[in-house]
PDB file of C-alpha atoms in Angstrom:
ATOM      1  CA  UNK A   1       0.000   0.000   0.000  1.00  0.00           C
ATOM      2  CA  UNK A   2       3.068   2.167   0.652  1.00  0.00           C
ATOM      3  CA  UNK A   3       4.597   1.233  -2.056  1.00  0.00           C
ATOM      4  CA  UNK A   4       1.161   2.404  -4.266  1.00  0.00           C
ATOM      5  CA  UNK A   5       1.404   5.642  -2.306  1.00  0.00           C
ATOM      6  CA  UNK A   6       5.173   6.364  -2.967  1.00  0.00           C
ATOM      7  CA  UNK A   7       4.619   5.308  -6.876  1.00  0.00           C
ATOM      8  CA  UNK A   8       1.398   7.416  -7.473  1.00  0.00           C
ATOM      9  CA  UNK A   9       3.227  10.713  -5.520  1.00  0.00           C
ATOM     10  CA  UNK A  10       6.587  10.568  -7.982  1.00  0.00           C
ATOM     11  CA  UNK A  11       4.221   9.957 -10.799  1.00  0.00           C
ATOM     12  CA  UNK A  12       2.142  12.883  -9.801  1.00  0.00           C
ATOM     13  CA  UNK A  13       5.855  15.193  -9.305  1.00  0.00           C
ATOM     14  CA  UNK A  14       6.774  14.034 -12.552  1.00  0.00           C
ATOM     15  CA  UNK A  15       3.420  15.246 -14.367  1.00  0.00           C
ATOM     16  CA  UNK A  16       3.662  18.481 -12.272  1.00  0.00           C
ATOM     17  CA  UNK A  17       7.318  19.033 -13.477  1.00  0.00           C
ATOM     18  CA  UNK A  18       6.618  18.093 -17.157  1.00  0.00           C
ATOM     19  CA  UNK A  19       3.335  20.611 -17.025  1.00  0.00           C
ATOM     20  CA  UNK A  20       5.555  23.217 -14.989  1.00  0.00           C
ATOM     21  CA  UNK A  21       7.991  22.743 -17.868  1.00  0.00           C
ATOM     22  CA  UNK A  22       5.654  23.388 -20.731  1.00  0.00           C
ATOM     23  CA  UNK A  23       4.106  26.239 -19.559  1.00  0.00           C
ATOM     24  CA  UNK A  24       6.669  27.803 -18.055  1.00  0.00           C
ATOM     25  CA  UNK A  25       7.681  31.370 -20.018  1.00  0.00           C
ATOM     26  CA  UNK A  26      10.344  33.872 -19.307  1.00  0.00           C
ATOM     27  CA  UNK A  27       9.963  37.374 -20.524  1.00  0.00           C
ATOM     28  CA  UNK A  28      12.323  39.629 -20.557  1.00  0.00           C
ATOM     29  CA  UNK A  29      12.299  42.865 -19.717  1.00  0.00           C
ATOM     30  CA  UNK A  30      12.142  44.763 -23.343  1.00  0.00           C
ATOM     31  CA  UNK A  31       9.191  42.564 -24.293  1.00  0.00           C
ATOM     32  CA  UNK A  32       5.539  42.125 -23.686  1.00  0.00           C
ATOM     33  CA  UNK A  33       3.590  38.957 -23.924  1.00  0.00           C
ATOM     34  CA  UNK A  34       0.497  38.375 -25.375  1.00  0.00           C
ATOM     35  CA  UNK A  35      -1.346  35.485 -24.756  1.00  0.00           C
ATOM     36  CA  UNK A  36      -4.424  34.196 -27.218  1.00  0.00           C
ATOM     37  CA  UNK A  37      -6.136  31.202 -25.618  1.00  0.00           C
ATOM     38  CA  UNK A  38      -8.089  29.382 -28.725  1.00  0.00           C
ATOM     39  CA  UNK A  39      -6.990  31.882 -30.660  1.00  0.00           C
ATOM     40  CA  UNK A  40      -8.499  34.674 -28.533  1.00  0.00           C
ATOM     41  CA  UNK A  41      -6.909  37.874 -26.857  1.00  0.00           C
ATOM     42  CA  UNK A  42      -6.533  36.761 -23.553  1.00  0.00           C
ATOM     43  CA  UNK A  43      -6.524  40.016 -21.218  1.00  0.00           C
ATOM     44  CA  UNK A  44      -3.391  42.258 -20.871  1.00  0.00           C
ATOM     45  CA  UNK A  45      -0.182  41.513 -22.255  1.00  0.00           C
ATOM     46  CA  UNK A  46       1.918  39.767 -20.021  1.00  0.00           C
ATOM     47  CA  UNK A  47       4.482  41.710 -17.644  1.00  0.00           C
ATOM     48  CA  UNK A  48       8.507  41.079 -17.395  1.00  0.00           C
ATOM     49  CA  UNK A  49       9.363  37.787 -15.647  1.00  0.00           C
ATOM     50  CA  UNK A  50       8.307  34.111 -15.284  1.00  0.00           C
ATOM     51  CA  UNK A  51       4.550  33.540 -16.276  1.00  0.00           C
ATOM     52  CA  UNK A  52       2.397  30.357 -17.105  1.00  0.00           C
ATOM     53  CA  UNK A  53       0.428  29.551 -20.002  1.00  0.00           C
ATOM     54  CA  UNK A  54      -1.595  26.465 -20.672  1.00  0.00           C
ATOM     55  CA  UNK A  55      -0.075  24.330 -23.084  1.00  0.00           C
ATOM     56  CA  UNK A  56      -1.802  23.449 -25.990  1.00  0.00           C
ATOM     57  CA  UNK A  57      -3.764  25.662 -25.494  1.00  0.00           C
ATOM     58  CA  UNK A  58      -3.030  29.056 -25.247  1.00  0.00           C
ATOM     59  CA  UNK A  59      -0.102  30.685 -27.008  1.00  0.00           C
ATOM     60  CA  UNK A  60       2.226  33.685 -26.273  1.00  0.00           C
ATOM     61  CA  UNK A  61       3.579  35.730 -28.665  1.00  0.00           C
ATOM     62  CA  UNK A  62       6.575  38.480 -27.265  1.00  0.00           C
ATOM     63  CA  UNK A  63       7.013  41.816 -29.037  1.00  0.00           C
ATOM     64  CA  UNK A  64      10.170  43.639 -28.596  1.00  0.00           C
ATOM     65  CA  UNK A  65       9.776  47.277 -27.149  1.00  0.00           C
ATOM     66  CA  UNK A  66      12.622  48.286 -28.099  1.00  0.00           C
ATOM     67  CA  UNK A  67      13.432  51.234 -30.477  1.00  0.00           C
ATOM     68  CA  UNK A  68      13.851  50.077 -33.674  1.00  0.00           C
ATOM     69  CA  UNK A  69      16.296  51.810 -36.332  1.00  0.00           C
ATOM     70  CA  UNK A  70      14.793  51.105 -39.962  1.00  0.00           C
ATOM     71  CA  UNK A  71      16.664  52.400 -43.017  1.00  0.00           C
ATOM     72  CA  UNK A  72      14.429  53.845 -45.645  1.00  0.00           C
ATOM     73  CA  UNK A  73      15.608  52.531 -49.249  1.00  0.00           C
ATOM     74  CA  UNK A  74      16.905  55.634 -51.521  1.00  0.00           C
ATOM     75  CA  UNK A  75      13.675  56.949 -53.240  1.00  0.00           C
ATOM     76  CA  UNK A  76      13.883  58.218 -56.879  1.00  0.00           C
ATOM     77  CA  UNK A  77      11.695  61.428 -57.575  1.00  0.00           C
ATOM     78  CA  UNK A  78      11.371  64.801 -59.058  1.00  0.00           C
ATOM     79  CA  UNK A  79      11.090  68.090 -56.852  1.00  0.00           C
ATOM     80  CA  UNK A  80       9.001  71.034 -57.069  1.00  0.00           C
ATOM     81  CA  UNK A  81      10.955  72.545 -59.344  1.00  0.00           C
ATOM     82  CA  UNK A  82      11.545  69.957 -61.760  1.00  0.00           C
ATOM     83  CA  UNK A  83      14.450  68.775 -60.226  1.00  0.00           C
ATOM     84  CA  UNK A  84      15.386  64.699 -60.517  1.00  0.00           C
ATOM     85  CA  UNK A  85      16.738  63.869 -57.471  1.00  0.00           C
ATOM     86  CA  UNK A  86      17.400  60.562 -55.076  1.00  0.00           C
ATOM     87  CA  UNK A  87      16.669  60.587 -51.234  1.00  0.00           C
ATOM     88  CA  UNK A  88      17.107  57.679 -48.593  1.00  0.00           C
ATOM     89  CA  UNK A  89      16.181  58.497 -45.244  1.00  0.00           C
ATOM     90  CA  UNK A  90      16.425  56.198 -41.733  1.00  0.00           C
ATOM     91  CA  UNK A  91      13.405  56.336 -38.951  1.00  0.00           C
ATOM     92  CA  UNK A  92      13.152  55.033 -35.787  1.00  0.00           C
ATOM     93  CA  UNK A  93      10.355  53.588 -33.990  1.00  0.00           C
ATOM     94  CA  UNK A  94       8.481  51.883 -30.971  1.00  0.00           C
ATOM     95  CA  UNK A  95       5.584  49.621 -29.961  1.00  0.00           C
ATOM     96  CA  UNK A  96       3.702  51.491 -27.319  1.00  0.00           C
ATOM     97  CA  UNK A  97       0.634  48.799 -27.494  1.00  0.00           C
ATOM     98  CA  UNK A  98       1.868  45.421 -28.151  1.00  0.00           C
ATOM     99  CA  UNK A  99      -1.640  44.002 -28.427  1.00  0.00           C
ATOM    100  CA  UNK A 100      -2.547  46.120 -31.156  1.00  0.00           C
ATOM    101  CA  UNK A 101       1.353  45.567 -32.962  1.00  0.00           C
ATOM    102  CA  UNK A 102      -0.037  41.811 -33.289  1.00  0.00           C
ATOM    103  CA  UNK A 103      -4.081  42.143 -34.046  1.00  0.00           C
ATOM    104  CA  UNK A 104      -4.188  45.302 -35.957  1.00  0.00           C
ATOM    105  CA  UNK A 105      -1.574  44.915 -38.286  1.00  0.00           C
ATOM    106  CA  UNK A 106      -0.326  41.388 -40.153  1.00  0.00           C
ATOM    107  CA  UNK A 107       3.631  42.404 -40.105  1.00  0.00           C
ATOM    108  CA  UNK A 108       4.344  45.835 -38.378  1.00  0.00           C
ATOM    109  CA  UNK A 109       7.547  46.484 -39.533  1.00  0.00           C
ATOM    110  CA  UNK A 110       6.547  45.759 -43.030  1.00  0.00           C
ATOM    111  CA  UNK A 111       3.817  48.050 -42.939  1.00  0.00           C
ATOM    112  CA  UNK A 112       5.895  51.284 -41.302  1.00  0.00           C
ATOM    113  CA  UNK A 113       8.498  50.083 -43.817  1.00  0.00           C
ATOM    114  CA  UNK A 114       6.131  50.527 -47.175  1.00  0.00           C
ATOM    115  CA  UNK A 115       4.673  53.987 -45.348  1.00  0.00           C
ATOM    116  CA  UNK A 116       7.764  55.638 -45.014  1.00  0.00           C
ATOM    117  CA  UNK A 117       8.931  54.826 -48.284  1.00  0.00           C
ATOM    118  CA  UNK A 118       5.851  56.274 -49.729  1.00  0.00           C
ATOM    119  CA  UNK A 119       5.718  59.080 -47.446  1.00  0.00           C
ATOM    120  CA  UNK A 120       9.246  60.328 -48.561  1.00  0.00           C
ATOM    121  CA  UNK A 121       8.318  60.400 -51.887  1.00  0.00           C
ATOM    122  CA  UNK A 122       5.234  62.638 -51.268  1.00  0.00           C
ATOM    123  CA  UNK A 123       7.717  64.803 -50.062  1.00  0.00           C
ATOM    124  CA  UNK A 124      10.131  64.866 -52.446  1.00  0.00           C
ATOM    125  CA  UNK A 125       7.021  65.876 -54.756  1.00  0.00           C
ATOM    126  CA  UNK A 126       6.364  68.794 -52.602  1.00  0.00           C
ATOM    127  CA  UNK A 127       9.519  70.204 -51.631  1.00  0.00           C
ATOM    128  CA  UNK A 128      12.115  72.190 -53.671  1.00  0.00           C
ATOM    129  CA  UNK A 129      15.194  71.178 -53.939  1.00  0.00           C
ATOM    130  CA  UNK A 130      16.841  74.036 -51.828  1.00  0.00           C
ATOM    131  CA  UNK A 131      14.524  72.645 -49.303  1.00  0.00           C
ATOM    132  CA  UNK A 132      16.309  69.301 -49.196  1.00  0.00           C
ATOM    133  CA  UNK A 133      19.654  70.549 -49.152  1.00  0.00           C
ATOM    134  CA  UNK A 134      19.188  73.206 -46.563  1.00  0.00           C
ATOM    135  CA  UNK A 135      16.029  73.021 -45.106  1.00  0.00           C
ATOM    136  CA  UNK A 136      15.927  69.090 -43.826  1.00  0.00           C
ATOM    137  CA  UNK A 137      14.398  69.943 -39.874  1.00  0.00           C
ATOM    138  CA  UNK A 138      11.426  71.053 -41.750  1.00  0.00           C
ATOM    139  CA  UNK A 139      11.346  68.252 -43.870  1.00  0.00           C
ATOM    140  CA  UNK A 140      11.709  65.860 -41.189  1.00  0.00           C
ATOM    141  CA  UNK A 141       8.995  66.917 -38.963  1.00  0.00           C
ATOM    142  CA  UNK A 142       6.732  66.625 -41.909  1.00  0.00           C
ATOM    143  CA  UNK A 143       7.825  63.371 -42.951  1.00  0.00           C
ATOM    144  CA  UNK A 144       7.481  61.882 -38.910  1.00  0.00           C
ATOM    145  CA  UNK A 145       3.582  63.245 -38.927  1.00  0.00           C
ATOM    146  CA  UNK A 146       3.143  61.513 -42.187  1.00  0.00           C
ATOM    147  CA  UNK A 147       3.789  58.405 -40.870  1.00  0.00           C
ATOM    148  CA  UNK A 148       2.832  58.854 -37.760  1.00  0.00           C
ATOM    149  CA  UNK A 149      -0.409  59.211 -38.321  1.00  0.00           C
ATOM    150  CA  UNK A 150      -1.496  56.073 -39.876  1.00  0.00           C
ATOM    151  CA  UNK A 151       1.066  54.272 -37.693  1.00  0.00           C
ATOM    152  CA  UNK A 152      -0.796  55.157 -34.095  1.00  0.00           C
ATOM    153  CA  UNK A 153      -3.178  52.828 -35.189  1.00  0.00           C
ATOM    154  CA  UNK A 154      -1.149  49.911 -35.534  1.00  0.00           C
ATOM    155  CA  UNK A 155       0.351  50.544 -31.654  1.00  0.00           C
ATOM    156  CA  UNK A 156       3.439  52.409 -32.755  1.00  0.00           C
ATOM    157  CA  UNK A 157       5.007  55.234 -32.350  1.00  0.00           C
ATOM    158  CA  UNK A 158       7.398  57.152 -34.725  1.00  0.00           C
ATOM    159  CA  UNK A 159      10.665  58.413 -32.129  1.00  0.00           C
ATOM    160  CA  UNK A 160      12.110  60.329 -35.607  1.00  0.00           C
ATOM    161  CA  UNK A 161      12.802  60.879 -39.134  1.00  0.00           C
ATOM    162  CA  UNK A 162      15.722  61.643 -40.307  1.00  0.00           C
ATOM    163  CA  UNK A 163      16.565  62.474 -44.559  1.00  0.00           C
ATOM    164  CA  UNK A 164      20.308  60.553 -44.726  1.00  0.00           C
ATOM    165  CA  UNK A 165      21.338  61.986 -48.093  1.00  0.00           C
ATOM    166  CA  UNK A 166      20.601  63.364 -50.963  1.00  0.00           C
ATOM    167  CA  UNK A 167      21.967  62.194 -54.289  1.00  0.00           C
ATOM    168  CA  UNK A 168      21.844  64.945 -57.124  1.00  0.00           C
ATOM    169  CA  UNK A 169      22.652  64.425 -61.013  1.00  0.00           C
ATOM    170  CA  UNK A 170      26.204  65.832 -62.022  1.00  0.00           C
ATOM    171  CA  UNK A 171      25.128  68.481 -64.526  1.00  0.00           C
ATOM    172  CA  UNK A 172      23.143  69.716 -61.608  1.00  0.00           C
ATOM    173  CA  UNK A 173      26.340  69.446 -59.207  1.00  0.00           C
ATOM    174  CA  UNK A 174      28.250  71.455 -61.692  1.00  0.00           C
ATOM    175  CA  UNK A 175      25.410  73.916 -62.191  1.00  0.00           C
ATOM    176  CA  UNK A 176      25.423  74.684 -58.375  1.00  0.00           C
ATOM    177  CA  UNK A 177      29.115  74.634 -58.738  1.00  0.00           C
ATOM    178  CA  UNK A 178      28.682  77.637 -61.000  1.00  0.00           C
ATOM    179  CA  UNK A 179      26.220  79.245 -58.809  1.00  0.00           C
ATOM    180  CA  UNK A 180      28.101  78.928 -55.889  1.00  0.00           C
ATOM    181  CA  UNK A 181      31.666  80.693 -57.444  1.00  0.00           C
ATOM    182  CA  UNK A 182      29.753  83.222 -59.151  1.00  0.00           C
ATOM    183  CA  UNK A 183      28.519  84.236 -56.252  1.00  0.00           C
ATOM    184  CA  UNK A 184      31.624  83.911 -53.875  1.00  0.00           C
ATOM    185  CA  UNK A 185      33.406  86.134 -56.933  1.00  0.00           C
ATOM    186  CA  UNK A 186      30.745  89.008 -56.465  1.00  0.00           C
ATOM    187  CA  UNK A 187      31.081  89.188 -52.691  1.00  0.00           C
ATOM    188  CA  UNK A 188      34.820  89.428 -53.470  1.00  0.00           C
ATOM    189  CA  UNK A 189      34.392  92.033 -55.760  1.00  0.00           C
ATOM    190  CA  UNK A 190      31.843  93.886 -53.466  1.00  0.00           C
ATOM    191  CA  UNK A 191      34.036  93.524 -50.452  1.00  0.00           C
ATOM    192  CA  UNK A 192      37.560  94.734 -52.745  1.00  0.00           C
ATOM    193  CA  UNK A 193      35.441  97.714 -53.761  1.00  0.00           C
ATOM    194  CA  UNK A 194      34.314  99.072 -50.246  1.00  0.00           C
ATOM    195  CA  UNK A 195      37.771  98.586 -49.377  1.00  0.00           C
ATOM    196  CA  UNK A 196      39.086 101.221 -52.143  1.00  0.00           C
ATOM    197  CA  UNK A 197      36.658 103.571 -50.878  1.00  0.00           C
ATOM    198  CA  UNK A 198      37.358 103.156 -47.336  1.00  0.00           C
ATOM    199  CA  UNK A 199      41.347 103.436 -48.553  1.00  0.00           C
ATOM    200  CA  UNK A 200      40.241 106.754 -50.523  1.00  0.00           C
ATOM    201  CA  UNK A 201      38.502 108.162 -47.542  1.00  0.00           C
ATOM    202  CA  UNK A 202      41.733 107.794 -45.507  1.00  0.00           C
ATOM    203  CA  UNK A 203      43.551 108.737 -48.280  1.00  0.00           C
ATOM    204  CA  UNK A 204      41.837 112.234 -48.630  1.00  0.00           C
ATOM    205  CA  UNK A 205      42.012 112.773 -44.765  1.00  0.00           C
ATOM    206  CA  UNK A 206      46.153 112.303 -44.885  1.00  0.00           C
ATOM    207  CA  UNK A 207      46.503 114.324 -47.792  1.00  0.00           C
ATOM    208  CA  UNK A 208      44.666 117.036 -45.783  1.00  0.00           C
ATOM    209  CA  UNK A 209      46.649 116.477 -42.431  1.00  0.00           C
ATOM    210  CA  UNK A 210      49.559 116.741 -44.614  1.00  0.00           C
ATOM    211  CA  UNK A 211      48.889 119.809 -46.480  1.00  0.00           C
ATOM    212  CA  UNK A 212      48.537 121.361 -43.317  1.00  0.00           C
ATOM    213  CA  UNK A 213      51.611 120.467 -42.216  1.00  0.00           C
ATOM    214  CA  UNK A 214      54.359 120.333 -44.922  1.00  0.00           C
ATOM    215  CA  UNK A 215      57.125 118.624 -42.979  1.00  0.00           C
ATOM    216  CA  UNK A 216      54.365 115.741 -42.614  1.00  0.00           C
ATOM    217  CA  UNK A 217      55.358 114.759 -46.167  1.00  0.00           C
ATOM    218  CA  UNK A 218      58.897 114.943 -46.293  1.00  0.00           C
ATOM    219  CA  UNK A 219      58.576 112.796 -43.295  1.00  0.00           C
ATOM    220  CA  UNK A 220      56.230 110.313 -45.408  1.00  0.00           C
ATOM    221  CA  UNK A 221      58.769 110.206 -48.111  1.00  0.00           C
ATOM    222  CA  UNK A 222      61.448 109.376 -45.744  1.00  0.00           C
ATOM    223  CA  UNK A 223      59.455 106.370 -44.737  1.00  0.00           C
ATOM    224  CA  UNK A 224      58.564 105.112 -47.887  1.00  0.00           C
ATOM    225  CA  UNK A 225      62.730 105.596 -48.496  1.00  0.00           C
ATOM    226  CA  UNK A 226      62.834 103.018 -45.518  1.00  0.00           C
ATOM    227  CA  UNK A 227      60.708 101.017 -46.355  1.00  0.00           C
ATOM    228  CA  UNK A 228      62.249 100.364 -50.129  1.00  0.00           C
ATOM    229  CA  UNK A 229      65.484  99.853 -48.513  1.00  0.00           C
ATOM    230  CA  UNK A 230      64.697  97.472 -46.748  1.00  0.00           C
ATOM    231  CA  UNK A 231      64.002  94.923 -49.666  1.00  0.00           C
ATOM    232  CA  UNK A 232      67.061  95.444 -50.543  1.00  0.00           C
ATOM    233  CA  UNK A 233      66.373  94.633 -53.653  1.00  0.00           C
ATOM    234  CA  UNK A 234      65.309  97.715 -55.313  1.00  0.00           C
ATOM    235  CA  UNK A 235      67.695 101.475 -56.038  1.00  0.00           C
ATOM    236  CA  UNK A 236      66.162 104.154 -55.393  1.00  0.00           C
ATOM    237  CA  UNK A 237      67.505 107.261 -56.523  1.00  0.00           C
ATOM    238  CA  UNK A 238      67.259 111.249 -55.526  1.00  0.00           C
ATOM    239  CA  UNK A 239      68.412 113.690 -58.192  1.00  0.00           C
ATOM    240  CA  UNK A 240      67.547 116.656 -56.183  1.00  0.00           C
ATOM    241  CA  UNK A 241      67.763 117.465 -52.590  1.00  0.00           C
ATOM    242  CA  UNK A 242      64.415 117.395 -51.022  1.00  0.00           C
ATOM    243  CA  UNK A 243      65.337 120.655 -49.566  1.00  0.00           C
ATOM    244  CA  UNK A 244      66.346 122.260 -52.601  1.00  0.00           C
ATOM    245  CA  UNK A 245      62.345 121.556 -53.936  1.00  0.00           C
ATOM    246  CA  UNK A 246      60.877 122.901 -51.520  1.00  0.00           C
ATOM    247  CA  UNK A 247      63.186 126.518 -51.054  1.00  0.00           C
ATOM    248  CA  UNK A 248      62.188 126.696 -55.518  1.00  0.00           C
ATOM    249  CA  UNK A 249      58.907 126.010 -54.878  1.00  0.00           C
ATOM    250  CA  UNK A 250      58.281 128.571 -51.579  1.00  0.00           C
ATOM    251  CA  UNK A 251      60.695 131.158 -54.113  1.00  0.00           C
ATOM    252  CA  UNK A 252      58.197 130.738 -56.762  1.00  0.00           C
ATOM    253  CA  UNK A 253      55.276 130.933 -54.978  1.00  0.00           C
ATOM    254  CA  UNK A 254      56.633 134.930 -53.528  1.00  0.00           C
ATOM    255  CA  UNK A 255      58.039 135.812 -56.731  1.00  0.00           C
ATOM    256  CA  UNK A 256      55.479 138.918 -58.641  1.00  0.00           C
ATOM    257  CA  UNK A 257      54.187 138.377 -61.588  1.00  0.00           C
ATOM    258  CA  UNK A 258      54.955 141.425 -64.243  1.00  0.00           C
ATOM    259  CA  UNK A 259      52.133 143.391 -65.242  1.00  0.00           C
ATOM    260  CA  UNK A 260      51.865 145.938 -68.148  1.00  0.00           C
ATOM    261  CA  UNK A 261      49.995 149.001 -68.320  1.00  0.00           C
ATOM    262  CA  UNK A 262      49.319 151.275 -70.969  1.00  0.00           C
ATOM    263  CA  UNK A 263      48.520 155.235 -70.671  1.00  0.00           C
ATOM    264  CA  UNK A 264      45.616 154.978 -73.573  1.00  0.00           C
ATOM    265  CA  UNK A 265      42.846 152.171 -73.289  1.00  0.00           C
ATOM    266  CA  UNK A 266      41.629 149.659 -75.790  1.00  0.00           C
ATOM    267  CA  UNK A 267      39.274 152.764 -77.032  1.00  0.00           C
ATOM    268  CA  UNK A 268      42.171 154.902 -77.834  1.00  0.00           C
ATOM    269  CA  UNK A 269      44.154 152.226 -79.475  1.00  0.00           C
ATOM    270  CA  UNK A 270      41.292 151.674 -81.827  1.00  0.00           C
ATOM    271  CA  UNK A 271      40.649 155.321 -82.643  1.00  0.00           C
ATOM    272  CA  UNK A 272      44.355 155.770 -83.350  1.00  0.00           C
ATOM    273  CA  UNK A 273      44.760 152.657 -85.645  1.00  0.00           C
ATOM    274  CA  UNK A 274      48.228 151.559 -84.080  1.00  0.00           C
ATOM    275  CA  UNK A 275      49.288 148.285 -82.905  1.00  0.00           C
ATOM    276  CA  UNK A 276      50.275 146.873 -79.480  1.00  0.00           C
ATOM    277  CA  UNK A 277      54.132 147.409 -80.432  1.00  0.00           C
ATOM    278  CA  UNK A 278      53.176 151.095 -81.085  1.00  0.00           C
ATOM    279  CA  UNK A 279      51.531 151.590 -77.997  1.00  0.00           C
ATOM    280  CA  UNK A 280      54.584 150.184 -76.170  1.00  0.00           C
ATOM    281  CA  UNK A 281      56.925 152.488 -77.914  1.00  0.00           C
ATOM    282  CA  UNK A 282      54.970 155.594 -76.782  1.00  0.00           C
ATOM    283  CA  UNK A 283      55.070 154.187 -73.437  1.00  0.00           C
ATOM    284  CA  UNK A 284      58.634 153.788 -73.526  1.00  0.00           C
ATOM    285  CA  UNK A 285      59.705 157.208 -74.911  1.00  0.00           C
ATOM    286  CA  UNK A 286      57.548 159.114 -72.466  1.00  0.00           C
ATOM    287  CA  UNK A 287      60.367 160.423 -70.299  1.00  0.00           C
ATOM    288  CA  UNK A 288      62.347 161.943 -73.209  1.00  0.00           C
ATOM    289  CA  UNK A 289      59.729 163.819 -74.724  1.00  0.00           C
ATOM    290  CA  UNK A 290      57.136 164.484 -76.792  1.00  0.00           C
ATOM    291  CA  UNK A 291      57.308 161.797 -80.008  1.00  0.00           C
ATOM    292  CA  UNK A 292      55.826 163.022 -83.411  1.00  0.00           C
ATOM    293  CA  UNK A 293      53.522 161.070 -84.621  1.00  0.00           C
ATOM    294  CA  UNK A 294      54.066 159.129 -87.997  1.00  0.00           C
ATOM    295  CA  UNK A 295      54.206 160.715 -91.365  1.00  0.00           C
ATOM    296  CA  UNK A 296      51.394 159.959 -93.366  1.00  0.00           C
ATOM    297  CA  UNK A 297      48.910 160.304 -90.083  1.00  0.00           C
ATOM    298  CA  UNK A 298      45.381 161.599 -90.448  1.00  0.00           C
ATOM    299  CA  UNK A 299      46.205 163.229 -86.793  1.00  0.00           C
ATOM    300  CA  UNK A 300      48.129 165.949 -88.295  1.00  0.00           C
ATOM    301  CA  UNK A 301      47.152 169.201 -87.324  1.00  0.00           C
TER     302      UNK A 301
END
């Protein structure tokens, strides 16, 4: 009767370890459980740890809740402005509702997959091209609500969207070449110009100091002097003292000018019918005396 006891006990333990071992799950702590018993939802998804299910007859499926990096394959399309260009892009993701990630959708990643692809190429359609190249924060925040919408649905979330790179045809990459040097050479030209009239200004306002002050430029030229000899690879020479210029030029500049005057005015010369050498004769021979006129004159008296 013992014996019985004993035999029915350990086969009892071993049924109870061989059920314990068949419905005994572990799940970790980035998952979630979900449990359909005869192919029903079976309450709340199942927490981090050890659990029980009942074998054969329900069954537990785990879904990662992990983020989830997914690249987007390079989309071919044309801008706004006509513009054929080639975008790939890489999003990242999340279940948030693992019960709907397994009933509402047959393969979530598949579907967020196919959405983003088509949602980048809506907005390649819609965007200009400067827009992709400079303007991508925009870009992305549209793209994330585009597929975000749809998406909430399924029990996932869209973390971010972010536009990788964006391949451009090489007559266009010359073109903005082009673009880009033409306009670099106008700012230089720009810039190169204010400087000459900033140099001109300065310029003016030395020359004025200096005409002020005469010994300013002899001092200047002395510099300049310096500053030639020190290259030492250039002669400069000085005919003429520096000193010597300036005493002709202050001696010219007191020096009168000769003036000539004539007794009779330009009324007189014309009533008498004489010349300018005439006139300078009389003027001449005033201190000696009277000087008959010419024969032949109709002054006669």
């Amino acid at each position: 009767m013992l014996q019985e006891l004993l035999v029915t006990a350990a086969t009892a333990a071993s049924f109870g370890v061989v059920y314990v071992a068949a419905a005994a799950r572990i799940v970790k702590q980035y998952e979630r459980g979900v449990v359909f018993r005869l192919g029903r939802l079976l309450g709340a998804p199942r927490e981090p740890g050890f659990t029980l299910v009942v074998p054969g007859i329900d069954r537990l499926r785990k879904v990662n809740m992990q983020i989830v990096t997914m690249p987007v394959p390079a989309q071919d399309g044309i801008t706004r402005d006509n513009v054929t260009v080639r975008v790939d892009a890489v999003i990242y993701f999340k279940v948030i509702d693992a019960a709907d990630a397994i009933v509402r959708v047959e393969d979530y990643r598949f579907a967020v997959s196919q959405m983003a692809q088509t949602s980048l190429r809506s907005i390649i359609g819609k965007s200009d091209l400067d827009d992709l190249l400079s303007n991508r924060e925009k870009l992305n925040q549209g793209l994330e609500l585009m597929i975000d919408s749809p998406a909430v649905e399924w029990g996932v979330s869209i973390d971010r969207v972010e536009i990788k790179d964006v391949s451009l045809p090489e007559t266009m990459k010359r073109s903005m070449a082009r673009q880009a040097e033409a306009d670099r050479e106008r700012r230089a030209r720009v810039i190169n110009a204010d400087a000459e009239l900033q140099a001109s200004k300065k310029l003016a306002e030395a020359a004025g100091v200096m005409s002020e002050q005469p010994a300013a430029l002899q001092l200047r030229l002395l510099q300049t002097v310096v500053a030639v000899a020190a290259e030492k690879n250039s002669t400069l020479v000085l005919p003429f003292p520096v000193e010597l210029l300036r005493f002709l030029e202050r001696a010219a500049q007191q020096a009168p000018e000769p003036e000539i005057q004539s007794p009779h005015g330009p009324e007189a010369l014309q009533a008498r019918g004489t010349d300018t050498t005439q006139v300078t004769s009389v003027s001449d021979s005033q201190g000696s005396g009277p000087t008959p006129p010419p024969s032949g004159s109709p002054d006669e008296p």
